[in-house]
Coordinates of N, CA, C and O in Angstrom, one line a residue:
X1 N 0.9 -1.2 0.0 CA 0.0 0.0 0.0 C 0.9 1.2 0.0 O 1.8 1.4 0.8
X2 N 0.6 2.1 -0.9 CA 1.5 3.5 -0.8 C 0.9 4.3 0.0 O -0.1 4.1 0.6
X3 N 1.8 5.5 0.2 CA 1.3 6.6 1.5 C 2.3 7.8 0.8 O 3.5 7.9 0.6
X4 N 1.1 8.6 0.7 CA 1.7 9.8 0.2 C 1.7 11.1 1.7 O 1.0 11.3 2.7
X5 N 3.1 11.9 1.1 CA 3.0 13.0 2.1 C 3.4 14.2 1.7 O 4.5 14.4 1.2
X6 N 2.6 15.0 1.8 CA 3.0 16.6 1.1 C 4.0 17.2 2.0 O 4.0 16.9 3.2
X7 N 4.8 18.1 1.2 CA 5.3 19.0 1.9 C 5.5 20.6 1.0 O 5.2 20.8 -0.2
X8 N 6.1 21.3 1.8 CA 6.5 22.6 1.3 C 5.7 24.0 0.8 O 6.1 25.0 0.2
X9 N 4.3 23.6 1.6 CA 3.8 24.8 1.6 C 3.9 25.8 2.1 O 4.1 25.8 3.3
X10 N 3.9 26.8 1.4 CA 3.9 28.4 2.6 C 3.1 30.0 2.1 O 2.3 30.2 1.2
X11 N 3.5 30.5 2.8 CA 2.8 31.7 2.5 C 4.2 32.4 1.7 O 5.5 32.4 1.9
X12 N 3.1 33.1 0.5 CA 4.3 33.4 -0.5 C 3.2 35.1 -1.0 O 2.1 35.3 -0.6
X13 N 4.0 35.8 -1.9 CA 3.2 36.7 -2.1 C 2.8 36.7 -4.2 O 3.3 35.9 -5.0
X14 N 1.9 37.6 -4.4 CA 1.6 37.5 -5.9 C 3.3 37.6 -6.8 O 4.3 38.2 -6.5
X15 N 3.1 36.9 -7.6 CA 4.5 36.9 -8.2 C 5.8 35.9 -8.4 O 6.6 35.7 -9.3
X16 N 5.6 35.6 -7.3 CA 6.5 34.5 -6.3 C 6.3 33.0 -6.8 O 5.3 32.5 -7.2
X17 N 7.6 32.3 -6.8 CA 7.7 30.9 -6.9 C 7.5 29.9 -5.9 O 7.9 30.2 -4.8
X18 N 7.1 29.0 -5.9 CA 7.3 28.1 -5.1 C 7.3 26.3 -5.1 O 6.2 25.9 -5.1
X19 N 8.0 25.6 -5.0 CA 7.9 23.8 -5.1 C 7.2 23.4 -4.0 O 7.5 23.6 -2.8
X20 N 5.8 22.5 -4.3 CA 5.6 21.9 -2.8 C 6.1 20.3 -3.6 O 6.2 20.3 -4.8
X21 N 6.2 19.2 -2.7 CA 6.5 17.8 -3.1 C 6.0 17.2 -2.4 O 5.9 17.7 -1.3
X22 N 5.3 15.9 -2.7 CA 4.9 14.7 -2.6 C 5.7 13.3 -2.3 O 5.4 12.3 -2.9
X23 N 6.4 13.3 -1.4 CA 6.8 12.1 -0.9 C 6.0 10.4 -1.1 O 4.9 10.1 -0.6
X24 N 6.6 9.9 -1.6 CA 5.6 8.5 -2.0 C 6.2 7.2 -1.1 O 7.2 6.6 -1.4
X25 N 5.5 6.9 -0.1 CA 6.3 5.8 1.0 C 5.5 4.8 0.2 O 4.3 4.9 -0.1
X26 N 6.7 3.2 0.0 CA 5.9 1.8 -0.2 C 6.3 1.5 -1.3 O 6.8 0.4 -1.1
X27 N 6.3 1.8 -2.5 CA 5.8 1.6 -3.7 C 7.2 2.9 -4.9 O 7.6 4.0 -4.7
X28 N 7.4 2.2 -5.5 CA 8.3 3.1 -6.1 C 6.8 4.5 -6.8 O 5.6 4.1 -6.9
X29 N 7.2 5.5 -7.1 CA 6.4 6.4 -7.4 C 6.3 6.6 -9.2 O 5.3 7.1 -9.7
X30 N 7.3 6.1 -9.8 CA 6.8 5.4 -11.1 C 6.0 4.2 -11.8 O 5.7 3.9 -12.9
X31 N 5.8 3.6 -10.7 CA 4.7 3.2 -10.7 C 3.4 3.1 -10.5 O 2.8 2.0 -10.3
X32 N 3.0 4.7 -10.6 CA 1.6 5.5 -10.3 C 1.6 6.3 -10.9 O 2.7 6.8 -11.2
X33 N 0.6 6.9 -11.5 CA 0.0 8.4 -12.4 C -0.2 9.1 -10.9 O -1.2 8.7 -10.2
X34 N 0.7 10.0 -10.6 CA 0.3 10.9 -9.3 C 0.0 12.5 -10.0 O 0.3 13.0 -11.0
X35 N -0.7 12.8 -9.1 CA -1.5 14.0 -9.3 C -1.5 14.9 -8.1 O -1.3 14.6 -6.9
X36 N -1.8 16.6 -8.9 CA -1.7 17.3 -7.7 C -3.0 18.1 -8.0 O -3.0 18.7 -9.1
X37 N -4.2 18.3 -7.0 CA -5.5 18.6 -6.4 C -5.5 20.1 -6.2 O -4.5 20.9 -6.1
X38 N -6.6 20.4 -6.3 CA -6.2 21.8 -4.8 C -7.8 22.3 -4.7 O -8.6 22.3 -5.7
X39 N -8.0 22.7 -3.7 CA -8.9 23.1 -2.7 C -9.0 24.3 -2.3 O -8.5 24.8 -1.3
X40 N -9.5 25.1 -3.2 CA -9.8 26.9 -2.5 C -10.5 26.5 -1.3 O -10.8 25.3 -1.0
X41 N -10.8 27.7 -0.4 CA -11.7 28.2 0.7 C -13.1 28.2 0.2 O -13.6 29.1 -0.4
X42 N -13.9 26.8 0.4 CA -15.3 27.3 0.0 C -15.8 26.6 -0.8 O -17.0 26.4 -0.9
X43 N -14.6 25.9 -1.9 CA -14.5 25.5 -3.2 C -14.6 23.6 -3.1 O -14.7 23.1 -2.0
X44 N -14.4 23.0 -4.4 CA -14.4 21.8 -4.5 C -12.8 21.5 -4.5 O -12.1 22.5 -4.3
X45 N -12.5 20.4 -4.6 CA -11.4 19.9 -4.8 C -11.3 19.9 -6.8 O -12.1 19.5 -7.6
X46 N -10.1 20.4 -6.8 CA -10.0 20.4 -8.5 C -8.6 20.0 -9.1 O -7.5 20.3 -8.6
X47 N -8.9 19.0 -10.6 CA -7.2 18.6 -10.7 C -6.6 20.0 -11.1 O -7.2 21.0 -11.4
X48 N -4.8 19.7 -11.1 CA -4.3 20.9 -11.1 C -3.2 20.3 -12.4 O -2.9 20.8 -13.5
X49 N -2.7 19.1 -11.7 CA -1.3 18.7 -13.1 C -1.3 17.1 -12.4 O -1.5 16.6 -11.4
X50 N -1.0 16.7 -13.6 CA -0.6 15.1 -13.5 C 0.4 14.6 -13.9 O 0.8 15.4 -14.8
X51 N 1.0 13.9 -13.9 CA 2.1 12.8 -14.5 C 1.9 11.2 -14.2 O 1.7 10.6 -13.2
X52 N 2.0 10.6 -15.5 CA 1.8 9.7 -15.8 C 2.9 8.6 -15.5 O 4.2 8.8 -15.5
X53 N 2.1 7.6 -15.1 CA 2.9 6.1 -14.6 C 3.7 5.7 -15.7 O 3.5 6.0 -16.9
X54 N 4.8 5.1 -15.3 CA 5.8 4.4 -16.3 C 5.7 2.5 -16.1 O 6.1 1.7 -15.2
X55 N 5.0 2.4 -17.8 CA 4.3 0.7 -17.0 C 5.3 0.5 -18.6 O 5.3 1.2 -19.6
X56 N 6.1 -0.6 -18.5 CA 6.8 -1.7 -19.6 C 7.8 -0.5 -21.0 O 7.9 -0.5 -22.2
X57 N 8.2 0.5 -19.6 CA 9.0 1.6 -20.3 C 8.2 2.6 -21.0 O 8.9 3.3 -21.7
X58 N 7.2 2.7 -21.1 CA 6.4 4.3 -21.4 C 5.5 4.5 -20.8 O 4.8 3.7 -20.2
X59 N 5.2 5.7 -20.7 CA 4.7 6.9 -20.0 C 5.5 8.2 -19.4 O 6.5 8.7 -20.0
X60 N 5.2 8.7 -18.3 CA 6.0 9.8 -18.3 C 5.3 10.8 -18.6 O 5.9 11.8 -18.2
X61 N 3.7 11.3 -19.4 CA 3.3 12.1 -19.8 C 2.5 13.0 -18.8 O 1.8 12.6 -17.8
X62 N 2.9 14.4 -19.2 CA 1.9 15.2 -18.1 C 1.0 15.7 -18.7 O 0.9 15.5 -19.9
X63 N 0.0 16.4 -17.8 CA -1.0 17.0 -18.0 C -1.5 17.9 -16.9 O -1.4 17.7 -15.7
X64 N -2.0 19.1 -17.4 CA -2.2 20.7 -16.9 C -3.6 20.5 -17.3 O -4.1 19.9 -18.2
X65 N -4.1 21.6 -16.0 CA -5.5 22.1 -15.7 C -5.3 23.4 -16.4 O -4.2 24.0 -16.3
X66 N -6.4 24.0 -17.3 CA -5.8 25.7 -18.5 C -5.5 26.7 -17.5 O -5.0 27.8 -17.8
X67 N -5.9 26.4 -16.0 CA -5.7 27.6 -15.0 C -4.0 27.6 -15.1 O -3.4 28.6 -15.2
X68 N -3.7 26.7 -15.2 CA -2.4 26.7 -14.2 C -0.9 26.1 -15.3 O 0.3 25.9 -15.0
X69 N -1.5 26.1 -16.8 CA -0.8 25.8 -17.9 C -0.2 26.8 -18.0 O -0.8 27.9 -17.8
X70 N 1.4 26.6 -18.4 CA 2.5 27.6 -18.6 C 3.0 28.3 -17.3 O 4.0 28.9 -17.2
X71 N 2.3 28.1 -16.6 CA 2.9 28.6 -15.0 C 3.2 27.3 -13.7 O 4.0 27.4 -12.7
X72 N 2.8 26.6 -13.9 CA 3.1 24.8 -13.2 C 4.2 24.1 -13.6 O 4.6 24.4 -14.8
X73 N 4.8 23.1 -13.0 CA 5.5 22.2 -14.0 C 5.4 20.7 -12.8 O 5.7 20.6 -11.6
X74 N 4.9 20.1 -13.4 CA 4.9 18.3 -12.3 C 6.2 17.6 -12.8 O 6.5 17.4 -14.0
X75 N 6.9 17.2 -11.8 CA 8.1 16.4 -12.2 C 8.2 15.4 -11.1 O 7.8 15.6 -10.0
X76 N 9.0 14.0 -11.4 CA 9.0 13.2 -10.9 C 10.4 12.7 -10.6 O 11.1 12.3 -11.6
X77 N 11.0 12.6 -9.1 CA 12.2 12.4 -9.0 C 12.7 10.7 -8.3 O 12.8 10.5 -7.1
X78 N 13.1 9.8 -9.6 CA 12.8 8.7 -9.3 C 13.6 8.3 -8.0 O 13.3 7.3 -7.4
X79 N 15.1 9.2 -7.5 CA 16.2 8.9 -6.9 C 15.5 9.2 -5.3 O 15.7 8.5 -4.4
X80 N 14.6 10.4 -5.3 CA 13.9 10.6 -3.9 C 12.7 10.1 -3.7 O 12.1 10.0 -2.6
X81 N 12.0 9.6 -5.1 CA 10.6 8.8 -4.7 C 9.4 10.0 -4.2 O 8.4 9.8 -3.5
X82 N 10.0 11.1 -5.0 CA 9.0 12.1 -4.9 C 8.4 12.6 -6.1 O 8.8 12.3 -7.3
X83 N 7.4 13.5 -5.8 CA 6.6 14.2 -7.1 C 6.9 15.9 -7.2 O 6.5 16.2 -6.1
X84 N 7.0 16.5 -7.5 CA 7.1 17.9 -7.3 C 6.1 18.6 -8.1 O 5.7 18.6 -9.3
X85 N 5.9 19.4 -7.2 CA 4.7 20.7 -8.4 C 5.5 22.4 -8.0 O 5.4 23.1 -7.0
X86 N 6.1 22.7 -9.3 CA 7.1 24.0 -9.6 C 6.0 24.9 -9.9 O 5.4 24.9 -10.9
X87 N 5.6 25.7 -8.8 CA 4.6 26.9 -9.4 C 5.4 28.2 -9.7 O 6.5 28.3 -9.1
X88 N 5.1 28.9 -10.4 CA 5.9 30.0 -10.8 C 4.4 31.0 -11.0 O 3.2 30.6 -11.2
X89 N 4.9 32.0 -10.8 CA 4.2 33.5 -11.1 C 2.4 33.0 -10.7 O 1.3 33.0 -11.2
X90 N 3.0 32.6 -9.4 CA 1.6 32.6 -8.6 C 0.8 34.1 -8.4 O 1.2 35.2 -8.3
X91 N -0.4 33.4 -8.3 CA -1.8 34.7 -8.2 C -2.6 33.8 -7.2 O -2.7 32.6 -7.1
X92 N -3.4 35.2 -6.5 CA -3.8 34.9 -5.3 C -4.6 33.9 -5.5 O -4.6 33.1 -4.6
X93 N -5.4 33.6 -6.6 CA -6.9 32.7 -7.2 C -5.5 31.5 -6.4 O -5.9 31.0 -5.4
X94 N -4.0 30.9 -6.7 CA -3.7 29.9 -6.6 C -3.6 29.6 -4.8 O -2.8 28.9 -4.1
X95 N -4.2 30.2 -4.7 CA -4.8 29.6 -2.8 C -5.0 28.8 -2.4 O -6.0 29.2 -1.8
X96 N -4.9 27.5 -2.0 CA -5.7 26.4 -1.8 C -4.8 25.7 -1.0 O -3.7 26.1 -0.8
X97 N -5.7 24.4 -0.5 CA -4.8 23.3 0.0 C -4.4 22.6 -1.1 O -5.1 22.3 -2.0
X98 N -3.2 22.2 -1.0 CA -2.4 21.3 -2.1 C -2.5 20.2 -1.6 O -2.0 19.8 -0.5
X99 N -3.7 19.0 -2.6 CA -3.3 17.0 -2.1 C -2.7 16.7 -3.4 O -2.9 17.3 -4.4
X100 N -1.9 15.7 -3.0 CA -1.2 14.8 -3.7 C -1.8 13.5 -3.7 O -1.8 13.0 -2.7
X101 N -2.3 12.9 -4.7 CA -3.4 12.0 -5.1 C -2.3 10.9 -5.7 O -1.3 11.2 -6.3
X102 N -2.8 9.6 -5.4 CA -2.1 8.2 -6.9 C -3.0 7.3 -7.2 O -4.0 7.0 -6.5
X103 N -2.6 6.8 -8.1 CA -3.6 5.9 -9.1 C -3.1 5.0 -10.0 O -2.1 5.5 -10.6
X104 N -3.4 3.8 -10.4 CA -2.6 2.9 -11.5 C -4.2 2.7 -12.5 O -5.3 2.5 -12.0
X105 N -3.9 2.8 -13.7 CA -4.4 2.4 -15.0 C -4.8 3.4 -15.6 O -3.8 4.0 -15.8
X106 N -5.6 4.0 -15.9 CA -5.7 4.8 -17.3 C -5.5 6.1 -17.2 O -6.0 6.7 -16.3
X107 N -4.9 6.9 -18.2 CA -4.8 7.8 -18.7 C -5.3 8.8 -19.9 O -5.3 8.4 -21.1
X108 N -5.5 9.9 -19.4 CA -5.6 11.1 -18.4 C -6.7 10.4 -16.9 O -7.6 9.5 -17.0
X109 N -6.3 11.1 -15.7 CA -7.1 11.0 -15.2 C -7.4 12.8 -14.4 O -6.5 13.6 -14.2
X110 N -8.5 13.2 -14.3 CA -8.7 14.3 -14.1 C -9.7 14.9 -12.8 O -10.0 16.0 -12.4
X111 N -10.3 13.3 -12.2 CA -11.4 13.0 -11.6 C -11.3 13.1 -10.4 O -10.3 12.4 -10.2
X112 N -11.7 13.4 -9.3 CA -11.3 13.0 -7.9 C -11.5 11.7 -7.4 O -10.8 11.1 -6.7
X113 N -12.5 11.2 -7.9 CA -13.1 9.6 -7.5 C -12.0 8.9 -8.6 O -12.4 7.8 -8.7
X114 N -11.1 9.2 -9.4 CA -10.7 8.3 -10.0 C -9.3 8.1 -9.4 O -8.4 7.4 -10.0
X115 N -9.0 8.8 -7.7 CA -7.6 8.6 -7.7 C -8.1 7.8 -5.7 O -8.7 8.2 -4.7
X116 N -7.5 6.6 -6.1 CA -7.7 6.1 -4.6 C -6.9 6.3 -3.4 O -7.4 5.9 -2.3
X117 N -5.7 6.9 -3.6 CA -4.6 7.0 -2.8 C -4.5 8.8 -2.4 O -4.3 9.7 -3.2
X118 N -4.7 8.9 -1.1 CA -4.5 10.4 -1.1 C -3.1 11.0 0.3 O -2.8 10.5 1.3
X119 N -2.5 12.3 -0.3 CA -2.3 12.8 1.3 C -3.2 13.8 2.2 O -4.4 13.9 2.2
X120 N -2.4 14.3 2.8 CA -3.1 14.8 4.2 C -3.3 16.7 3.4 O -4.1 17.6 3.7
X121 N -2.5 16.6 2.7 CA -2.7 18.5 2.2 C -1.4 19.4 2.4 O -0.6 19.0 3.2
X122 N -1.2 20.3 2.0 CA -0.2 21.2 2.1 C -0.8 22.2 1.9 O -1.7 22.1 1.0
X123 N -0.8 23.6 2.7 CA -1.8 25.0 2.6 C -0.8 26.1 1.7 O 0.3 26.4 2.3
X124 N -1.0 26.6 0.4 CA -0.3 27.6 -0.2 C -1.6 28.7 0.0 O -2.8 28.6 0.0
X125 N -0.8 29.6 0.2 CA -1.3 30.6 0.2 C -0.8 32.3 -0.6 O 0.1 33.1 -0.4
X126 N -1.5 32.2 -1.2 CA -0.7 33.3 -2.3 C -1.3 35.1 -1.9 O -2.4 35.4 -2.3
X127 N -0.6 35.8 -1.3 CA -0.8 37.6 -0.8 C -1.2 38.2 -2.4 O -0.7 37.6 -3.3
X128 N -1.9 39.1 -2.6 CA -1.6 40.1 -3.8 C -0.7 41.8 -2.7 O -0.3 42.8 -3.3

């Protein structure tokens, strides 16, 4: 069974960069399509970026929510068994709690009910 764990949230201001990561305990982390969530104040839970499982040497493929395309980047670091999500030229709208979600079989997944494995949250919070 995997066990994911966020880290590296913080309060940052409009403008501002920031990495939170996804630690994946159990299970090598290429072998999951992990995903990263997020949760305004008020709001639903919504996908943000994905990266695709590596099953019989391919995959690897990501995928962006149009909010957060060209300013996100998901990367997967097989040596730490983590996931990372690179925000750059954050805006306040990018507020939310950050989950780190995993899943094995099909791709895109974009769903909340389609990811069975979750973590506990990471809080960004973006100032204007």
């Amino acid at each position: 069974q995997v066990q994911l764990v966020e880290s590296g949230g913080a309060l940052v201001q409009a403008g501002d960069s920031l990495r939170i990561s996804c630690a994946v305990e159990g299970r090598p982390a290429r072998h999951y399509t992990v995903a990263w969530f997020r949760q305004p104040p008020g709001k639903e839970r919504a996908f943000a970026a994905g990266i695709r499982e590596i099953l019989r040497q391919t995959g690897g493929d990501t995928d962006y929510a149009e909010s957060v395309k060209g300013r996100f980047t998901i990367s997967r670091d097989d040596a730490q068994n983590r996931v990372h999500l690179q925000m750059n030229n954050l805006k306040p709208e990018d507020t939310a709690v950050y989950f780190c979600a995993a899943a094995q079989g099909s791709w895109p997944r974009r769903l909340v009910w389609e990811y069975n494995t979750w973590g506990q949250g990471t809080q960004v919070t973006v100032s204007s």
